[in-house]
Amino acid sequence: MASHGRRGGVPARDDEQRREERAEQQAPAPQGPVLPLPPLVDYGVFMQGLAQVPAQDHGGPSIMERFNRMTPPSFKGESDPLMAESWMRETEKIFRAIRCPDEDKVTLDTYMLQERADVWWSSLLRTRFEDGAVDVAWDAFVRLFRAKFVPEHIQDKMEQEFLSLTQGSMTVLEYEARFSELSKYAPHIVEDERRKTKKFVMGLKPSLRTRLVAFDHRTLDEALSASCR
């Protein structure tokens, strides 16, 4: 009987071992901590935010908006050269007020051209500048504008007035204003700052001129400041 019991015990141990192996195979693998899923992205809001970045970086009105707020005058190409000069002077005042860079001045100025003046500029762009493919420098535009709307004999007259200009009965500030207004007709003088300054000083009243000549001012601003003391 004892021998029969040993033979029957072996299968029992085999069954138990197989059950343990099956239990190990079926047991779930150990897992780490469960991480939360990332939040869903609203791509509509995301793209809208991207679109607003440039506006936030470059806040404020554009140069065209600032220009229009100053109510600039238009120019239709009137035959009176004084009207042409007056228009140019007014737009230059606006440019100084809004601190307009030179590279934007031609675009803004020509935006205000109408009728005959607008036809002239449009034709000039097509024939000389290939429809604006080449950027027109501000100085070049001013020369072209005056050549068209301020006749040469008027420019010659203004140049002679500048060359013979003296302070006379004007105040220093009145003299400087007239000097600056006429100086555009003598580019060969005003392009050299020291030469322009010397011309200004030599036109002052003798008492002021004598005092300023000794200091040899290098810029017009220096000479103007010294003459107003």
Tab-separated table of C-alpha atoms in Angstrom:
chain	number	residue	atom	x	y	z
A	1	MET	CA	0.000	0.000	0.000
A	2	ALA	CA	2.878	2.355	0.811
A	3	SER	CA	4.345	1.758	-2.614
A	4	HIS	CA	0.999	2.604	-4.236
A	5	GLY	CA	0.803	5.863	-2.219
A	6	ARG	CA	4.168	7.124	-3.535
A	7	ARG	CA	3.182	6.412	-7.126
A	8	GLY	CA	-0.074	8.338	-6.633
A	9	GLY	CA	1.674	11.366	-5.038
A	10	VAL	CA	3.814	12.234	-8.025
A	11	PRO	CA	0.946	13.195	-10.318
A	12	ALA	CA	-0.508	15.361	-7.549
A	13	ARG	CA	2.694	17.411	-7.317
A	14	ASP	CA	2.867	17.677	-11.124
A	15	ASP	CA	-0.683	19.039	-11.231
A	16	GLU	CA	0.093	21.622	-8.573
A	17	GLN	CA	3.229	22.793	-10.416
A	18	ARG	CA	1.323	23.150	-13.669
A	19	ARG	CA	-1.390	25.189	-11.923
A	20	GLU	CA	1.250	27.550	-10.504
A	21	GLU	CA	2.868	27.994	-13.940
A	22	ARG	CA	-0.497	28.791	-15.522
A	23	ALA	CA	-1.245	31.286	-12.746
A	24	GLU	CA	2.081	33.059	-13.356
A	25	GLN	CA	1.461	33.237	-17.116
A	26	GLN	CA	-2.034	34.661	-16.640
A	27	ALA	CA	-1.015	37.225	-14.010
A	28	PRO	CA	-0.895	40.807	-15.410
A	29	ALA	CA	2.568	42.296	-15.987
A	30	PRO	CA	3.643	44.901	-13.417
A	31	GLN	CA	2.849	48.474	-14.543
A	32	GLY	CA	4.267	51.848	-13.574
A	33	PRO	CA	2.158	54.837	-12.532
A	34	VAL	CA	-0.569	55.775	-15.015
A	35	LEU	CA	0.175	59.179	-16.641
A	36	PRO	CA	-2.723	61.524	-17.478
A	37	LEU	CA	-3.471	62.150	-21.149
A	38	PRO	CA	-2.350	65.544	-22.495
A	39	PRO	CA	-5.167	68.082	-22.850
A	40	LEU	CA	-6.774	68.429	-26.246
A	41	VAL	CA	-5.540	71.427	-28.263
A	42	ASP	CA	-8.069	73.829	-29.742
A	43	TYR	CA	-6.256	74.516	-33.023
A	44	GLY	CA	-8.636	77.312	-33.941
A	45	VAL	CA	-7.614	79.264	-30.854
A	46	PHE	CA	-3.960	78.276	-31.400
A	47	MET	CA	-3.847	79.618	-34.964
A	48	GLN	CA	-5.714	82.748	-33.963
A	49	GLY	CA	-3.064	83.401	-31.340
A	50	LEU	CA	-0.298	82.993	-33.916
A	51	ALA	CA	-2.010	85.435	-36.247
A	52	GLN	CA	-2.091	88.046	-33.504
A	53	VAL	CA	1.619	87.870	-32.707
A	54	PRO	CA	2.810	90.319	-35.410
A	55	ALA	CA	0.166	92.848	-34.399
A	56	GLN	CA	1.304	92.641	-30.791
A	57	ASP	CA	4.983	92.934	-31.777
A	58	HIS	CA	4.436	95.908	-34.071
A	59	GLY	CA	1.613	97.609	-32.184
A	60	GLY	CA	0.346	101.025	-33.214
A	61	PRO	CA	-0.938	102.538	-36.451
A	62	SER	CA	0.906	102.113	-39.728
A	63	ILE	CA	2.836	104.965	-41.333
A	64	MET	CA	-0.025	105.429	-43.825
A	65	GLU	CA	-2.557	105.711	-41.004
A	66	ARG	CA	-0.434	108.270	-39.170
A	67	PHE	CA	-0.010	110.217	-42.399
A	68	ASN	CA	-3.756	110.293	-43.133
A	69	ARG	CA	-4.567	111.418	-39.602
A	70	MET	CA	-2.652	114.623	-40.346
A	71	THR	CA	-5.112	115.376	-43.201
A	72	PRO	CA	-2.435	115.921	-45.877
A	73	PRO	CA	-3.355	118.186	-48.803
A	74	SER	CA	-3.741	116.835	-52.312
A	75	PHE	CA	-2.067	118.243	-55.414
A	76	LYS	CA	-3.787	118.223	-58.798
A	77	GLY	CA	-0.979	119.657	-60.902
A	78	GLU	CA	-1.988	123.311	-60.817
A	79	SER	CA	0.034	125.576	-63.091
A	80	ASP	CA	0.924	127.999	-60.286
A	81	PRO	CA	4.461	127.047	-59.147
A	82	LEU	CA	3.847	128.597	-55.740
A	83	MET	CA	1.010	126.120	-55.172
A	84	ALA	CA	3.346	123.264	-56.036
A	85	GLU	CA	5.947	124.541	-53.583
A	86	SER	CA	3.310	125.102	-50.922
A	87	TRP	CA	2.047	121.524	-51.299
A	88	MET	CA	5.548	120.109	-51.064
A	89	ARG	CA	6.282	122.227	-48.004
A	90	GLU	CA	3.100	121.081	-46.236
A	91	THR	CA	3.755	117.397	-46.850
A	92	GLU	CA	7.340	117.775	-45.642
A	93	LYS	CA	5.991	119.300	-42.415
A	94	ILE	CA	3.813	116.231	-41.931
A	95	PHE	CA	6.762	113.930	-42.600
A	96	ARG	CA	8.730	115.662	-39.860
A	97	ALA	CA	5.785	115.480	-37.454
A	98	ILE	CA	5.275	111.729	-37.893
A	99	ARG	CA	9.018	111.045	-38.240
A	100	CYS	CA	8.531	109.444	-41.616
A	101	PRO	CA	11.598	107.582	-42.955
A	102	ASP	CA	12.834	108.609	-46.401
A	103	GLU	CA	11.972	105.232	-47.926
A	104	ASP	CA	8.239	105.849	-47.285
A	105	LYS	CA	7.995	109.485	-48.373
A	106	VAL	CA	7.588	108.890	-52.110
A	107	THR	CA	4.770	106.398	-51.575
A	108	LEU	CA	2.910	108.773	-49.259
A	109	ASP	CA	3.484	111.894	-51.359
A	110	THR	CA	2.400	110.307	-54.633
A	111	TYR	CA	-0.685	108.887	-52.894
A	112	MET	CA	-1.913	112.493	-52.646
A	113	LEU	CA	-1.418	113.294	-56.346
A	114	GLN	CA	-4.634	113.741	-58.324
A	115	GLU	CA	-5.768	114.509	-61.881
A	116	ARG	CA	-2.957	116.025	-63.970
A	117	ALA	CA	-0.306	115.356	-61.333
A	118	ASP	CA	-1.391	111.736	-60.930
A	119	VAL	CA	-1.335	111.200	-64.704
A	120	TRP	CA	2.184	112.647	-64.838
A	121	TRP	CA	3.502	110.358	-62.114
A	122	SER	CA	1.817	107.226	-63.482
A	123	SER	CA	3.299	107.912	-66.903
A	124	LEU	CA	6.731	108.533	-65.407
A	125	LEU	CA	6.643	105.232	-63.535
A	126	ARG	CA	5.860	103.333	-66.721
A	127	THR	CA	8.436	105.033	-68.913
A	128	ARG	CA	11.339	105.661	-66.550
A	129	PHE	CA	10.934	103.355	-63.579
A	130	GLU	CA	9.296	100.297	-65.156
A	131	ASP	CA	6.055	100.591	-63.187
A	132	GLY	CA	7.841	101.200	-59.930
A	133	ALA	CA	10.031	98.100	-60.115
A	134	VAL	CA	12.918	100.330	-59.063
A	135	ASP	CA	12.476	102.187	-55.786
A	136	VAL	CA	12.436	105.931	-56.373
A	137	ALA	CA	14.615	107.845	-53.926
A	138	TRP	CA	13.034	110.803	-52.174
A	139	ASP	CA	15.612	113.301	-53.466
A	140	ALA	CA	15.043	112.050	-57.006
A	141	PHE	CA	11.278	112.481	-56.668
A	142	VAL	CA	11.672	116.053	-55.391
A	143	ARG	CA	13.874	116.952	-58.363
A	144	LEU	CA	11.441	115.378	-60.831
A	145	PHE	CA	8.467	117.088	-59.212
A	146	ARG	CA	10.053	120.521	-59.318
A	147	ALA	CA	11.265	120.038	-62.868
A	148	LYS	CA	7.651	119.375	-63.896
A	149	PHE	CA	5.630	121.797	-61.783
A	150	VAL	CA	8.109	124.545	-60.901
A	151	PRO	CA	9.461	125.994	-64.187
A	152	GLU	CA	13.191	126.462	-64.543
A	153	HIS	CA	12.993	130.252	-64.653
A	154	ILE	CA	11.167	130.204	-61.308
A	155	GLN	CA	13.837	127.960	-59.821
A	156	ASP	CA	16.538	130.303	-61.137
A	157	LYS	CA	14.769	133.258	-59.551
A	158	MET	CA	14.538	131.452	-56.204
A	159	GLU	CA	18.211	130.500	-56.385
A	160	GLN	CA	19.234	134.112	-56.946
A	161	GLU	CA	17.072	135.204	-54.031
A	162	PHE	CA	18.815	132.648	-51.839
A	163	LEU	CA	22.286	133.724	-52.941
A	164	SER	CA	21.527	137.379	-52.140
A	165	LEU	CA	19.499	136.706	-48.975
A	166	THR	CA	20.425	138.686	-45.848
A	167	GLN	CA	18.744	139.078	-42.488
A	168	GLY	CA	17.808	142.718	-43.002
A	169	SER	CA	14.849	143.633	-40.784
A	170	MET	CA	13.926	139.995	-40.082
A	171	THR	CA	14.466	138.311	-36.754
A	172	VAL	CA	17.047	135.525	-36.639
A	173	LEU	CA	14.327	132.873	-36.692
A	174	GLU	CA	12.516	134.529	-39.599
A	175	TYR	CA	15.792	134.749	-41.497
A	176	GLU	CA	16.572	131.083	-40.795
A	177	ALA	CA	13.087	130.032	-41.982
A	178	ARG	CA	13.459	131.916	-45.260
A	179	PHE	CA	17.034	130.650	-45.631
A	180	SER	CA	15.901	127.041	-45.238
A	181	GLU	CA	12.965	127.505	-47.610
A	182	LEU	CA	15.124	128.917	-50.401
A	183	SER	CA	18.130	126.676	-49.809
A	184	LYS	CA	16.551	123.824	-51.791
A	185	TYR	CA	17.143	125.858	-54.946
A	186	ALA	CA	20.901	125.918	-54.375
A	187	PRO	CA	21.857	122.274	-53.806
A	188	HIS	CA	25.439	122.969	-54.849
A	189	ILE	CA	25.776	125.046	-51.668
A	190	VAL	CA	23.600	123.291	-49.110
A	191	GLU	CA	24.956	119.815	-49.812
A	192	ASP	CA	28.121	120.951	-48.019
A	193	GLU	CA	27.128	121.628	-44.392
A	194	ARG	CA	30.060	123.920	-43.643
A	195	ARG	CA	29.508	125.927	-46.815
A	196	LYS	CA	25.794	126.265	-46.027
A	197	THR	CA	26.604	127.391	-42.483
A	198	LYS	CA	29.045	129.997	-43.739
A	199	LYS	CA	26.411	131.350	-46.146
A	200	PHE	CA	23.938	131.661	-43.266
A	201	VAL	CA	26.417	133.448	-41.007
A	202	MET	CA	27.503	135.896	-43.707
A	203	GLY	CA	23.869	136.937	-44.213
A	204	LEU	CA	23.323	137.897	-40.575
A	205	LYS	CA	23.343	141.476	-39.350
A	206	PRO	CA	26.912	142.857	-39.013
A	207	SER	CA	26.863	142.776	-35.200
A	208	LEU	CA	25.882	139.095	-35.127
A	209	ARG	CA	28.075	138.162	-38.058
A	210	THR	CA	31.201	139.575	-36.424
A	211	ARG	CA	30.527	137.635	-33.234
A	212	LEU	CA	29.850	134.311	-34.971
A	213	VAL	CA	32.624	134.383	-37.586
A	214	ALA	CA	35.286	134.014	-34.895
A	215	PHE	CA	33.886	130.649	-33.762
A	216	ASP	CA	33.815	128.919	-37.168
A	217	HIS	CA	30.640	126.924	-36.530
A	218	ARG	CA	30.497	123.660	-38.454
A	219	THR	CA	26.708	123.179	-38.659
A	220	LEU	CA	23.726	125.426	-39.260
A	221	ASP	CA	22.185	124.341	-35.961
A	222	GLU	CA	25.289	125.465	-34.076
A	223	ALA	CA	25.302	128.839	-35.820
A	224	LEU	CA	21.574	129.341	-35.260
A	225	SER	CA	21.869	128.491	-31.576
A	226	ALA	CA	24.791	130.884	-31.130
A	227	SER	CA	23.020	133.720	-32.957
A	228	CYS	CA	19.931	133.400	-30.713
A	229	ARG	CA	21.862	133.808	-27.431
